[in-house]
PDB file of C-alpha atoms and ligand atoms in Angstrom:
ATOM      1  CA  MET A   1     -19.219 199.435 127.747  1.00  0.00           C
ATOM      2  CA  ALA A   2     -17.126 201.307 125.155  1.00  0.00           C
ATOM      3  CA  PRO A   3     -13.913 199.200 125.304  1.00  0.00           C
ATOM      4  CA  LEU A   4     -15.845 195.945 125.030  1.00  0.00           C
ATOM      5  CA  LEU A   5     -16.847 196.184 121.383  1.00  0.00           C
ATOM      6  CA  PRO A   6     -13.340 196.552 119.890  1.00  0.00           C
ATOM      7  CA  LEU A   7     -12.215 193.660 122.070  1.00  0.00           C
ATOM      8  CA  LEU A   8     -15.010 191.416 120.808  1.00  0.00           C
ATOM      9  CA  LEU A   9     -14.310 192.416 117.226  1.00  0.00           C
ATOM     10  CA  ALA A  10     -10.640 191.613 117.702  1.00  0.00           C
ATOM     11  CA  LEU A  11     -11.457 188.203 119.168  1.00  0.00           C
ATOM     12  CA  ALA A  12     -13.934 187.490 116.379  1.00  0.00           C
ATOM     13  CA  GLY A  13     -11.269 188.533 113.861  1.00  0.00           C
ATOM     14  CA  LEU A  14      -8.828 186.063 115.384  1.00  0.00           C
ATOM     15  CA  ALA A  15     -11.384 183.295 115.180  1.00  0.00           C
ATOM     16  CA  VAL A  16     -12.080 184.072 111.524  1.00  0.00           C
ATOM     17  CA  ALA A  17      -8.394 184.195 110.698  1.00  0.00           C
ATOM     18  CA  ALA A  18      -7.821 180.826 112.368  1.00  0.00           C
ATOM     19  CA  ALA A  19     -10.539 179.067 110.388  1.00  0.00           C
ATOM     20  CA  GLN A  20      -9.523 176.831 107.519  1.00  0.00           C
ATOM     21  CA  PRO A  21     -12.048 175.997 104.824  1.00  0.00           C
ATOM     22  CA  GLY A  22     -13.379 172.496 105.315  1.00  0.00           C
ATOM     23  CA  GLN A  23     -12.232 172.249 108.932  1.00  0.00           C
ATOM     24  CA  PRO A  24     -14.328 172.640 112.060  1.00  0.00           C
ATOM     25  CA  PHE A  25     -14.643 176.248 113.087  1.00  0.00           C
ATOM     26  CA  PRO A  26     -13.042 177.072 116.440  1.00  0.00           C
ATOM     27  CA  PRO A  27     -15.517 178.125 119.120  1.00  0.00           C
ATOM     28  CA  PHE A  28     -16.229 181.825 119.306  1.00  0.00           C
ATOM     29  CA  PRO A  29     -15.126 183.456 122.553  1.00  0.00           C
ATOM     30  CA  GLN A  30     -18.697 184.323 123.359  1.00  0.00           C
ATOM     31  CA  GLN A  31     -21.595 182.113 122.322  1.00  0.00           C
ATOM     32  CA  SER A  32     -24.586 184.208 121.446  1.00  0.00           C
ATOM     33  CA  THR A  33     -26.995 181.843 119.641  1.00  0.00           C
ATOM     34  CA  ASP A  34     -29.302 179.621 121.667  1.00  0.00           C
ATOM     35  CA  ALA A  35     -27.647 176.193 121.461  1.00  0.00           C
ATOM     36  CA  SER A  36     -30.800 174.342 120.482  1.00  0.00           C
ATOM     37  CA  ASP A  37     -31.549 176.855 117.701  1.00  0.00           C
ATOM     38  CA  ALA A  38     -27.997 176.576 116.396  1.00  0.00           C
ATOM     39  CA  ALA A  39     -28.135 172.764 116.367  1.00  0.00           C
ATOM     40  CA  ALA A  40     -31.487 172.736 114.610  1.00  0.00           C
ATOM     41  CA  LEU A  41     -30.390 175.237 111.968  1.00  0.00           C
ATOM     42  CA  LEU A  42     -27.213 173.273 111.260  1.00  0.00           C
ATOM     43  CA  ALA A  43     -29.204 170.051 110.913  1.00  0.00           C
ATOM     44  CA  VAL A  44     -31.628 171.744 108.514  1.00  0.00           C
ATOM     45  CA  PHE A  45     -28.871 173.025 106.260  1.00  0.00           C
ATOM     46  CA  GLN A  46     -27.063 169.680 106.359  1.00  0.00           C
ATOM     47  CA  ARG A  47     -30.222 167.881 105.250  1.00  0.00           C
ATOM     48  CA  TRP A  48     -30.509 170.297 102.358  1.00  0.00           C
ATOM     49  CA  GLY A  49     -26.893 169.801 101.356  1.00  0.00           C
ATOM     50  CA  LEU A  50     -26.205 173.503 101.909  1.00  0.00           C
ATOM     51  CA  ARG A  51     -22.831 174.097 103.497  1.00  0.00           C
ATOM     52  CA  TYR A  52     -22.036 177.043 105.711  1.00  0.00           C
ATOM     53  CA  GLY A  53     -19.168 179.133 104.396  1.00  0.00           C
ATOM     54  CA  PRO A  54     -15.888 179.000 106.324  1.00  0.00           C
ATOM     55  CA  THR A  55     -16.584 182.253 108.154  1.00  0.00           C
ATOM     56  CA  VAL A  56     -19.760 180.917 109.749  1.00  0.00           C
ATOM     57  CA  ASN A  57     -19.468 179.542 113.267  1.00  0.00           C
ATOM     58  CA  PRO A  58     -22.020 176.683 113.319  1.00  0.00           C
ATOM     59  CA  GLY A  59     -22.459 177.200 117.056  1.00  0.00           C
ATOM     60  CA  ASP A  60     -23.274 180.871 116.626  1.00  0.00           C
ATOM     61  CA  PRO A  61     -25.040 181.619 113.346  1.00  0.00           C
ATOM     62  CA  CYS A  62     -26.534 184.751 114.918  1.00  0.00           C
ATOM     63  CA  GLY A  63     -23.025 186.123 115.406  1.00  0.00           C
ATOM     64  CA  THR A  64     -22.302 185.786 111.710  1.00  0.00           C
ATOM     65  CA  ARG A  65     -22.344 188.863 109.554  1.00  0.00           C
ATOM     66  CA  ASP A  66     -20.737 187.396 106.487  1.00  0.00           C
ATOM     67  CA  TRP A  67     -22.612 184.488 104.898  1.00  0.00           C
ATOM     68  CA  ILE A  68     -20.779 183.500 101.774  1.00  0.00           C
ATOM     69  CA  GLU A  69     -21.193 180.869  99.054  1.00  0.00           C
ATOM     70  CA  SER A  70     -24.797 180.169  98.108  1.00  0.00           C
ATOM     71  CA  PHE A  71     -26.147 181.868 101.224  1.00  0.00           C
ATOM     72  CA  ALA A  72     -25.599 185.470 100.334  1.00  0.00           C
ATOM     73  CA  GLN A  73     -27.918 185.113  97.364  1.00  0.00           C
ATOM     74  CA  ASN A  74     -30.611 182.684  98.400  1.00  0.00           C
ATOM     75  CA  ALA A  75     -30.598 182.172 102.120  1.00  0.00           C
ATOM     76  CA  SER A  76     -30.611 184.358 105.163  1.00  0.00           C
ATOM     77  CA  VAL A  77     -30.947 183.958 108.877  1.00  0.00           C
ATOM     78  CA  GLY A  78     -32.212 186.626 111.239  1.00  0.00           C
ATOM     79  CA  CYS A  79     -32.021 186.647 115.005  1.00  0.00           C
ATOM     80  CA  SER A  80     -33.494 188.513 117.893  1.00  0.00           C
ATOM     81  CA  CYS A  81     -31.236 189.186 120.851  1.00  0.00           C
ATOM     82  CA  ASP A  82     -33.530 191.577 122.723  1.00  0.00           C
ATOM     83  CA  GLY A  83     -30.890 192.665 125.192  1.00  0.00           C
ATOM     84  CA  SER A  84     -30.398 189.072 126.277  1.00  0.00           C
ATOM     85  CA  PRO A  85     -26.969 187.401 125.975  1.00  0.00           C
ATOM     86  CA  VAL A  86     -28.604 184.545 124.082  1.00  0.00           C
ATOM     87  CA  CYS A  87     -30.031 185.212 120.628  1.00  0.00           C
ATOM     88  CA  ARG A  88     -32.885 183.237 119.102  1.00  0.00           C
ATOM     89  CA  ILE A  89     -33.330 182.544 115.408  1.00  0.00           C
ATOM     90  CA  THR A  90     -36.409 184.451 114.307  1.00  0.00           C
ATOM     91  CA  HIS A  91     -36.097 184.648 110.512  1.00  0.00           C
ATOM     92  CA  LEU A  92     -35.186 181.955 108.022  1.00  0.00           C
ATOM     93  CA  ASN A  93     -35.207 182.488 104.296  1.00  0.00           C
ATOM     94  CA  VAL A  94     -34.122 179.667 101.973  1.00  0.00           C
ATOM     95  CA  THR A  95     -35.535 180.289  98.521  1.00  0.00           C
ATOM     96  CA  GLY A  96     -34.871 179.617  94.871  1.00  0.00           C
ATOM     97  CA  TYR A  97     -32.830 176.411  95.110  1.00  0.00           C
ATOM     98  CA  TRP A  98     -35.358 174.247  93.210  1.00  0.00           C
ATOM     99  CA  ASN A  99     -33.478 171.098  94.284  1.00  0.00           C
ATOM    100  CA  LEU A 100     -34.641 170.851  97.900  1.00  0.00           C
ATOM    101  CA  THR A 101     -37.330 168.206  98.212  1.00  0.00           C
ATOM    102  CA  GLU A 102     -37.881 167.551 101.919  1.00  0.00           C
ATOM    103  CA  ILE A 103     -38.840 169.707 104.858  1.00  0.00           C
ATOM    104  CA  PRO A 104     -36.334 168.651 107.520  1.00  0.00           C
ATOM    105  CA  PRO A 105     -38.012 167.767 110.836  1.00  0.00           C
ATOM    106  CA  GLU A 106     -35.425 169.832 112.718  1.00  0.00           C
ATOM    107  CA  LEU A 107     -36.921 172.946 111.143  1.00  0.00           C
ATOM    108  CA  PHE A 108     -39.756 172.659 113.646  1.00  0.00           C
ATOM    109  CA  ASN A 109     -37.320 172.997 116.529  1.00  0.00           C
ATOM    110  CA  LEU A 110     -36.859 176.645 115.546  1.00  0.00           C
ATOM    111  CA  THR A 111     -39.794 177.594 117.705  1.00  0.00           C
ATOM    112  CA  GLU A 112     -39.018 181.332 117.825  1.00  0.00           C
ATOM    113  CA  LEU A 113     -39.365 181.790 114.075  1.00  0.00           C
ATOM    114  CA  VAL A 114     -41.366 184.871 113.150  1.00  0.00           C
ATOM    115  CA  SER A 115     -40.719 184.638 109.414  1.00  0.00           C
ATOM    116  CA  LEU A 116     -40.141 181.563 107.267  1.00  0.00           C
ATOM    117  CA  ASP A 117     -39.716 181.770 103.499  1.00  0.00           C
ATOM    118  CA  LEU A 118     -39.208 178.445 101.707  1.00  0.00           C
ATOM    119  CA  SER A 119     -40.554 179.486  98.322  1.00  0.00           C
ATOM    120  CA  ASN A 120     -39.257 178.138  94.985  1.00  0.00           C
ATOM    121  CA  ASN A 121     -37.592 175.001  96.321  1.00  0.00           C
ATOM    122  CA  ASN A 122     -39.437 171.930  94.929  1.00  0.00           C
ATOM    123  CA  LEU A 123     -40.426 170.714  98.412  1.00  0.00           C
ATOM    124  CA  SER A 124     -42.829 167.792  98.219  1.00  0.00           C
ATOM    125  CA  GLY A 125     -45.088 165.717 100.445  1.00  0.00           C
ATOM    126  CA  ALA A 126     -47.512 166.933 103.075  1.00  0.00           C
ATOM    127  CA  ILE A 127     -46.927 169.865 105.396  1.00  0.00           C
ATOM    128  CA  PRO A 128     -45.832 168.146 108.628  1.00  0.00           C
ATOM    129  CA  PRO A 129     -48.174 168.507 111.626  1.00  0.00           C
ATOM    130  CA  GLU A 130     -45.173 169.714 113.663  1.00  0.00           C
ATOM    131  CA  VAL A 131     -45.738 173.092 112.032  1.00  0.00           C
ATOM    132  CA  ALA A 132     -47.877 173.589 115.142  1.00  0.00           C
ATOM    133  CA  ASN A 133     -44.576 174.322 116.941  1.00  0.00           C
ATOM    134  CA  LEU A 134     -44.112 177.524 114.967  1.00  0.00           C
ATOM    135  CA  SER A 135     -46.790 179.467 116.785  1.00  0.00           C
ATOM    136  CA  LYS A 136     -44.938 182.787 116.535  1.00  0.00           C
ATOM    137  CA  LEU A 137     -44.904 182.855 112.744  1.00  0.00           C
ATOM    138  CA  GLU A 138     -46.162 186.096 111.245  1.00  0.00           C
ATOM    139  CA  THR A 139     -44.849 185.451 107.721  1.00  0.00           C
ATOM    140  CA  TRP A 140     -44.945 182.001 106.144  1.00  0.00           C
ATOM    141  CA  HIS A 141     -44.211 181.696 102.440  1.00  0.00           C
ATOM    142  CA  PHE A 142     -43.924 178.295 100.778  1.00  0.00           C
ATOM    143  CA  ASN A 143     -45.262 179.135  97.338  1.00  0.00           C
ATOM    144  CA  ASN A 144     -43.840 177.442  94.226  1.00  0.00           C
ATOM    145  CA  ASN A 145     -43.079 174.000  95.620  1.00  0.00           C
ATOM    146  CA  GLN A 146     -44.746 170.616  95.152  1.00  0.00           C
ATOM    147  CA  LEU A 147     -46.351 170.303  98.565  1.00  0.00           C
ATOM    148  CA  SER A 148     -49.578 168.324  98.634  1.00  0.00           C
ATOM    149  CA  GLY A 149     -52.348 167.206 100.936  1.00  0.00           C
ATOM    150  CA  PRO A 150     -54.561 169.414 103.106  1.00  0.00           C
ATOM    151  CA  PHE A 151     -53.638 172.596 104.900  1.00  0.00           C
ATOM    152  CA  PRO A 152     -52.917 170.891 108.210  1.00  0.00           C
ATOM    153  CA  ASN A 153     -55.479 170.880 110.983  1.00  0.00           C
ATOM    154  CA  GLU A 154     -52.569 171.176 113.372  1.00  0.00           C
ATOM    155  CA  SER A 155     -51.891 174.758 112.240  1.00  0.00           C
ATOM    156  CA  SER A 156     -54.408 176.254 114.626  1.00  0.00           C
ATOM    157  CA  PRO A 157     -51.684 177.637 116.962  1.00  0.00           C
ATOM    158  CA  LEU A 158     -50.402 179.845 114.140  1.00  0.00           C
ATOM    159  CA  ARG A 159     -52.817 182.617 114.924  1.00  0.00           C
ATOM    160  CA  ASN A 160     -50.201 185.368 114.659  1.00  0.00           C
ATOM    161  CA  LEU A 161     -49.951 184.809 110.907  1.00  0.00           C
ATOM    162  CA  GLN A 162     -50.100 187.988 108.845  1.00  0.00           C
ATOM    163  CA  SER A 163     -48.745 186.831 105.503  1.00  0.00           C
ATOM    164  CA  LEU A 164     -49.342 183.336 104.089  1.00  0.00           C
ATOM    165  CA  TRP A 165     -48.256 182.561 100.534  1.00  0.00           C
ATOM    166  CA  MET A 166     -48.903 179.000  99.397  1.00  0.00           C
ATOM    167  CA  PHE A 167     -49.755 179.295  95.690  1.00  0.00           C
ATOM    168  CA  ASP A 168     -48.288 176.947  93.093  1.00  0.00           C
ATOM    169  CA  ASN A 169     -48.387 173.790  95.197  1.00  0.00           C
ATOM    170  CA  TYR A 170     -50.871 170.915  95.276  1.00  0.00           C
ATOM    171  CA  ILE A 171     -52.544 171.784  98.565  1.00  0.00           C
ATOM    172  CA  GLU A 172     -56.095 170.509  98.394  1.00  0.00           C
ATOM    173  CA  GLY A 173     -59.356 170.955 100.230  1.00  0.00           C
ATOM    174  CA  LEU A 174     -60.714 173.831 102.260  1.00  0.00           C
ATOM    175  CA  PHE A 175     -58.984 175.782 104.957  1.00  0.00           C
ATOM    176  CA  PRO A 176     -59.857 174.533 108.441  1.00  0.00           C
ATOM    177  CA  ASP A 177     -62.515 176.658 110.141  1.00  0.00           C
ATOM    178  CA  PHE A 178     -60.049 178.058 112.655  1.00  0.00           C
ATOM    179  CA  ILE A 179     -58.482 180.203 109.932  1.00  0.00           C
ATOM    180  CA  ALA A 180     -61.378 182.594 110.499  1.00  0.00           C
ATOM    181  CA  ASN A 181     -59.810 183.310 113.881  1.00  0.00           C
ATOM    182  CA  PHE A 182     -56.499 184.355 112.336  1.00  0.00           C
ATOM    183  CA  THR A 183     -57.507 187.976 112.615  1.00  0.00           C
ATOM    184  CA  ASN A 184     -54.067 189.355 111.653  1.00  0.00           C
ATOM    185  CA  LEU A 185     -53.977 187.430 108.372  1.00  0.00           C
ATOM    186  CA  THR A 186     -54.295 190.147 105.751  1.00  0.00           C
ATOM    187  CA  ASP A 187     -51.932 188.849 103.061  1.00  0.00           C
ATOM    188  CA  LEU A 188     -53.166 185.454 101.889  1.00  0.00           C
ATOM    189  CA  TYR A 189     -52.249 184.044  98.493  1.00  0.00           C
ATOM    190  CA  ALA A 190     -53.524 180.494  98.335  1.00  0.00           C
TER     191      ALA A 190
HETATM  192  C1  NAG B   1     -35.245 168.766 118.141  1.00  0.00           C
HETATM  193  O1  NAG B   1     -36.039 168.702 119.300  1.00  0.00           O
HETATM  194  C2  NAG B   1     -36.197 167.394 119.826  1.00  0.00           C
HETATM  195  C3  NAG B   1     -37.109 167.434 121.044  1.00  0.00           C
HETATM  196  O2  NAG B   1     -38.017 168.459 121.029  1.00  0.00           O
HETATM  197  C4  NAG B   1     -34.826 166.836 120.197  1.00  0.00           C
HETATM  198  O3  NAG B   1     -34.981 165.501 120.611  1.00  0.00           O
HETATM  199  C5  NAG B   1     -33.906 166.881 118.990  1.00  0.00           C
HETATM  200  O4  NAG B   1     -32.605 166.487 119.384  1.00  0.00           O
HETATM  201  C6  NAG B   1     -33.842 168.255 118.413  1.00  0.00           C
HETATM  202  N1  NAG B   1     -33.039 168.206 117.200  1.00  0.00           N
HETATM  203  C7  NAG B   1     -32.119 169.140 116.908  1.00  0.00           C
HETATM  204  C8  NAG B   1     -31.329 168.938 115.659  1.00  0.00           C
HETATM  205  O5  NAG B   1     -31.957 170.135 117.585  1.00  0.00           O
HETATM  206  C1  NAG B   2     -28.873 172.186  95.906  1.00  0.00           C
HETATM  207  O1  NAG B   2     -28.071 173.059  95.141  1.00  0.00           O
HETATM  208  C2  NAG B   2     -27.060 173.730  95.887  1.00  0.00           C
HETATM  209  C3  NAG B   2     -26.317 174.649  94.946  1.00  0.00           C
HETATM  210  O2  NAG B   2     -27.163 175.332  94.136  1.00  0.00           O
HETATM  211  C4  NAG B   2     -26.112 172.703  96.469  1.00  0.00           C
HETATM  212  O3  NAG B   2     -25.161 173.369  97.271  1.00  0.00           O
HETATM  213  C5  NAG B   2     -26.891 171.730  97.335  1.00  0.00           C
HETATM  214  O4  NAG B   2     -26.018 170.717  97.788  1.00  0.00           O
HETATM  215  C6  NAG B   2     -28.032 171.097  96.559  1.00  0.00           C
HETATM  216  N1  NAG B   2     -28.841 170.306  97.460  1.00  0.00           N
HETATM  217  C7  NAG B   2     -29.301 169.110  97.152  1.00  0.00           C
HETATM  218  C8  NAG B   2     -30.144 168.415  98.191  1.00  0.00           C
HETATM  219  O5  NAG B   2     -29.062 168.562  96.087  1.00  0.00           O
HETATM  220  C1  NAG B   3     -36.397 186.010 101.171  1.00  0.00           C
HETATM  221  O1  NAG B   3     -35.332 186.315 100.298  1.00  0.00           O
HETATM  222  C2  NAG B   3     -35.739 186.570  98.954  1.00  0.00           C
HETATM  223  C3  NAG B   3     -34.498 186.712  98.112  1.00  0.00           C
HETATM  224  O2  NAG B   3     -33.624 187.634  98.662  1.00  0.00           O
HETATM  225  C4  NAG B   3     -36.630 187.787  98.920  1.00  0.00           C
HETATM  226  O3  NAG B   3     -37.108 188.002  97.617  1.00  0.00           O
HETATM  227  C5  NAG B   3     -37.816 187.565  99.857  1.00  0.00           C
HETATM  228  O4  NAG B   3     -38.568 188.741  99.938  1.00  0.00           O
HETATM  229  C6  NAG B   3     -37.357 187.169 101.236  1.00  0.00           C
HETATM  230  N1  NAG B   3     -38.526 186.810 101.983  1.00  0.00           N
HETATM  231  C7  NAG B   3     -38.808 187.358 103.153  1.00  0.00           C
HETATM  232  C8  NAG B   3     -40.042 186.878 103.818  1.00  0.00           C
HETATM  233  O5  NAG B   3     -38.085 188.196 103.665  1.00  0.00           O
HETATM  234  C1  NAG B   4     -31.201 181.836  93.865  1.00  0.00           C
HETATM  235  O1  NAG B   4     -32.496 182.312  93.565  1.00  0.00           O
HETATM  236  C2  NAG B   4     -32.620 182.888  92.304  1.00  0.00           C
HETATM  237  C3  NAG B   4     -34.024 183.427  92.189  1.00  0.00           C
HETATM  238  O2  NAG B   4     -34.326 184.207  93.304  1.00  0.00           O
HETATM  239  C4  NAG B   4     -32.315 181.859  91.241  1.00  0.00           C
HETATM  240  O3  NAG B   4     -32.374 182.452  89.959  1.00  0.00           O
HETATM  241  C5  NAG B   4     -30.940 181.264  91.473  1.00  0.00           C
HETATM  242  O4  NAG B   4     -30.711 180.199  90.570  1.00  0.00           O
HETATM  243  C6  NAG B   4     -30.807 180.740  92.891  1.00  0.00           C
HETATM  244  N1  NAG B   4     -29.445 180.313  93.172  1.00  0.00           N
HETATM  245  C7  NAG B   4     -29.131 179.087  93.562  1.00  0.00           C
HETATM  246  C8  NAG B   4     -27.698 178.844  93.931  1.00  0.00           C
HETATM  247  O5  NAG B   4     -29.922 178.186  93.633  1.00  0.00           O
HETATM  248  C1  NAG B   5     -38.333 168.480  91.663  1.00  0.00           C
HETATM  249  O1  NAG B   5     -38.757 167.276  92.277  1.00  0.00           O
HETATM  250  C2  NAG B   5     -39.195 166.290  91.368  1.00  0.00           C
HETATM  251  C3  NAG B   5     -39.675 165.100  92.169  1.00  0.00           C
HETATM  252  O2  NAG B   5     -40.572 165.503  93.162  1.00  0.00           O
HETATM  253  C4  NAG B   5     -38.054 165.891  90.444  1.00  0.00           C
HETATM  254  O3  NAG B   5     -38.524 164.977  89.492  1.00  0.00           O
HETATM  255  C5  NAG B   5     -37.519 167.128  89.750  1.00  0.00           C
HETATM  256  O4  NAG B   5     -36.386 166.788  88.997  1.00  0.00           O
HETATM  257  C6  NAG B   5     -37.145 168.195  90.774  1.00  0.00           C
HETATM  258  N1  NAG B   5     -36.711 169.403  90.095  1.00  0.00           N
HETATM  259  C7  NAG B   5     -35.505 169.922  90.270  1.00  0.00           C
HETATM  260  C8  NAG B   5     -35.206 171.187  89.521  1.00  0.00           C
HETATM  261  O5  NAG B   5     -34.663 169.428  91.004  1.00  0.00           O
HETATM  262  C1  NAG B   6     -42.610 169.980 118.039  1.00  0.00           C
HETATM  263  O1  NAG B   6     -43.887 169.383 118.080  1.00  0.00           O
HETATM  264  C2  NAG B   6     -43.908 167.994 118.336  1.00  0.00           C
HETATM  265  C3  NAG B   6     -45.316 167.523 118.293  1.00  0.00           C
HETATM  266  O2  NAG B   6     -46.038 168.127 117.278  1.00  0.00           O
HETATM  267  C4  NAG B   6     -43.253 167.724 119.668  1.00  0.00           C
HETATM  268  O3  NAG B   6     -43.188 166.332 119.869  1.00  0.00           O
HETATM  269  C5  NAG B   6     -41.852 168.308 119.710  1.00  0.00           C
HETATM  270  O4  NAG B   6     -41.288 168.171 120.989  1.00  0.00           O
HETATM  271  C6  NAG B   6     -41.872 169.763 119.364  1.00  0.00           C
HETATM  272  N1  NAG B   6     -40.513 170.283 119.330  1.00  0.00           N
HETATM  273  C7  NAG B   6     -40.174 171.396 119.938  1.00  0.00           C
HETATM  274  C8  NAG B   6     -38.736 171.782 119.820  1.00  0.00           C
HETATM  275  O5  NAG B   6     -40.968 172.086 120.498  1.00  0.00           O
HETATM  276  C1  NAG B   7     -59.560 168.347 110.300  1.00  0.00           C
HETATM  277  O1  NAG B   7     -60.558 168.510 111.290  1.00  0.00           O
HETATM  278  C2  NAG B   7     -61.874 168.454 110.776  1.00  0.00           C
HETATM  279  C3  NAG B   7     -62.826 168.793 111.903  1.00  0.00           C
HETATM  280  O2  NAG B   7     -62.395 168.250 113.103  1.00  0.00           O
HETATM  281  C4  NAG B   7     -62.123 167.055 110.204  1.00  0.00           C
HETATM  282  O3  NAG B   7     -63.413 167.001 109.653  1.00  0.00           O
HETATM  283  C5  NAG B   7     -61.107 166.779 109.132  1.00  0.00           C
HETATM  284  O4  NAG B   7     -61.251 165.457 108.678  1.00  0.00           O
HETATM  285  C6  NAG B   7     -59.720 166.972 109.669  1.00  0.00           C
HETATM  286  N1  NAG B   7     -58.787 166.815 108.578  1.00  0.00           N
HETATM  287  C7  NAG B   7     -57.663 166.135 108.704  1.00  0.00           C
HETATM  288  C8  NAG B   7     -56.785 166.082 107.481  1.00  0.00           C
HETATM  289  O5  NAG B   7     -57.325 165.603 109.727  1.00  0.00           O
HETATM  290  C1  NAG B   8     -52.200 190.603 115.979  1.00  0.00           C
HETATM  291  O1  NAG B   8     -51.638 191.907 115.824  1.00  0.00           O
HETATM  292  C2  NAG B   8     -51.781 192.732 116.957  1.00  0.00           C
HETATM  293  C3  NAG B   8     -51.256 194.107 116.601  1.00  0.00           C
HETATM  294  O2  NAG B   8     -50.011 194.009 115.967  1.00  0.00           O
HETATM  295  C4  NAG B   8     -51.041 192.104 118.133  1.00  0.00           C
HETATM  296  O3  NAG B   8     -51.197 192.877 119.281  1.00  0.00           O
HETATM  297  C5  NAG B   8     -51.575 190.696 118.373  1.00  0.00           C
HETATM  298  O4  NAG B   8     -50.820 190.065 119.391  1.00  0.00           O
HETATM  299  C6  NAG B   8     -51.487 189.872 117.109  1.00  0.00           C
HETATM  300  N1  NAG B   8     -51.934 188.494 117.284  1.00  0.00           N
HETATM  301  C7  NAG B   8     -53.185 188.097 117.451  1.00  0.00           C
HETATM  302  C8  NAG B   8     -53.428 186.648 117.606  1.00  0.00           C
HETATM  303  O5  NAG B   8     -54.112 188.878 117.469  1.00  0.00           O
HETATM  304  C1  NAG B   9     -62.555 181.068 117.230  1.00  0.00           C
HETATM  305  O1  NAG B   9     -62.337 181.735 118.475  1.00  0.00           O
HETATM  306  C2  NAG B   9     -63.465 181.734 119.308  1.00  0.00           C
HETATM  307  C3  NAG B   9     -63.172 182.616 120.503  1.00  0.00           C
HETATM  308  O2  NAG B   9     -61.912 182.325 121.020  1.00  0.00           O
HETATM  309  C4  NAG B   9     -63.785 180.293 119.691  1.00  0.00           C
HETATM  310  O3  NAG B   9     -64.925 180.239 120.522  1.00  0.00           O
HETATM  311  C5  NAG B   9     -64.066 179.482 118.439  1.00  0.00           C
HETATM  312  O4  NAG B   9     -64.232 178.122 118.768  1.00  0.00           O
HETATM  313  C6  NAG B   9     -62.900 179.609 117.461  1.00  0.00           C
HETATM  314  N1  NAG B   9     -63.284 178.995 116.212  1.00  0.00           N
HETATM  315  C7  NAG B   9     -62.576 178.014 115.625  1.00  0.00           C
HETATM  316  C8  NAG B   9     -63.106 177.467 114.356  1.00  0.00           C
HETATM  317  O5  NAG B   9     -61.508 177.613 116.098  1.00  0.00           O
END
């Protein structure tokens, strides 16, 4: 295995060097992000008007170590590769922009998410029922937005939740009964 790593680094270096700001990034020699995850993440960021920096390969965000521009400060992406050649996006953190108002539907295609932090973004409207897709979430923070309506009935698959922060929104009504079955939920700020 030893000679492989320098080779990959050299190839990645070539790809970075070839990239021009504002032009499509050339494909990496080895795709490591699940294609559906990569497409969904790109769509999410496009909807939010957040551009990837020139060193980010849109087809392989998990292979990126160097997120520049606004990302370094307020957004991060984490992946799990688990010894598999294909990495899945497991962590997404986009906080503190204050100018993001919609939850893009493509977000709910990131079905391997374990942690999602969308706090301090001015998101509005109801929490979409498609949140049911995110059944692996352990951490879900969306505090300090303008989300309204009930905590969705469709959230019952999210029984791995450990940390749920939803304060400073306009969520109304009681939690659905099934929340009593979220036995790992020890960090709830409603
Ligand atoms: C999201 O998933 C749906 C089907 O589950 C698919 O039709 C759609 O193309 C996906 N969107 C993106 C941006 O990956
Ligand atoms: C939000 O602000 C960031 C910079 O702070 C900008 O890059 C982005 O385009 C803005 N998004 C929207 C939807 O206005
Ligand atoms: C997301 O990033 C912000 C800013 O770096 C940080 O304060 C917060 O703890 C992160 N959230 C999670 C769930 O990691
Ligand atoms: C990033 O978040 C911090 C608070 O965590 C905020 O002060 C700052 O304005 C945000 N930056 C952008 C580009 O929105
Ligand atoms: C937050 O959204 C509201 C509309 O829902 C808008 O009036 C306000 O200007 C937004 N705040 C920022 C900082 O973009
Ligand atoms: C997300 O859930 C909706 C229904 O709630 C479903 O139609 C869609 O196919 C799901 N997407 C993925 C990627 O699982
Ligand atoms: C959620 O389900 C309960 C029980 O089935 C029902 O009484 C309530 O109206 C539902 N709420 C919504 C917003 O669908
Ligand atoms: C809760 O946490 C335990 C221990 O970390 C884990 O084994 C279990 O799968 C988690 N989920 C549920 C629904 O209990
Ligand atoms: C909680 O879980 C138990 C056992 O799986 C089930 O019988 C019960 O219907 C669940 N309660 C709710 C409100 O979902």
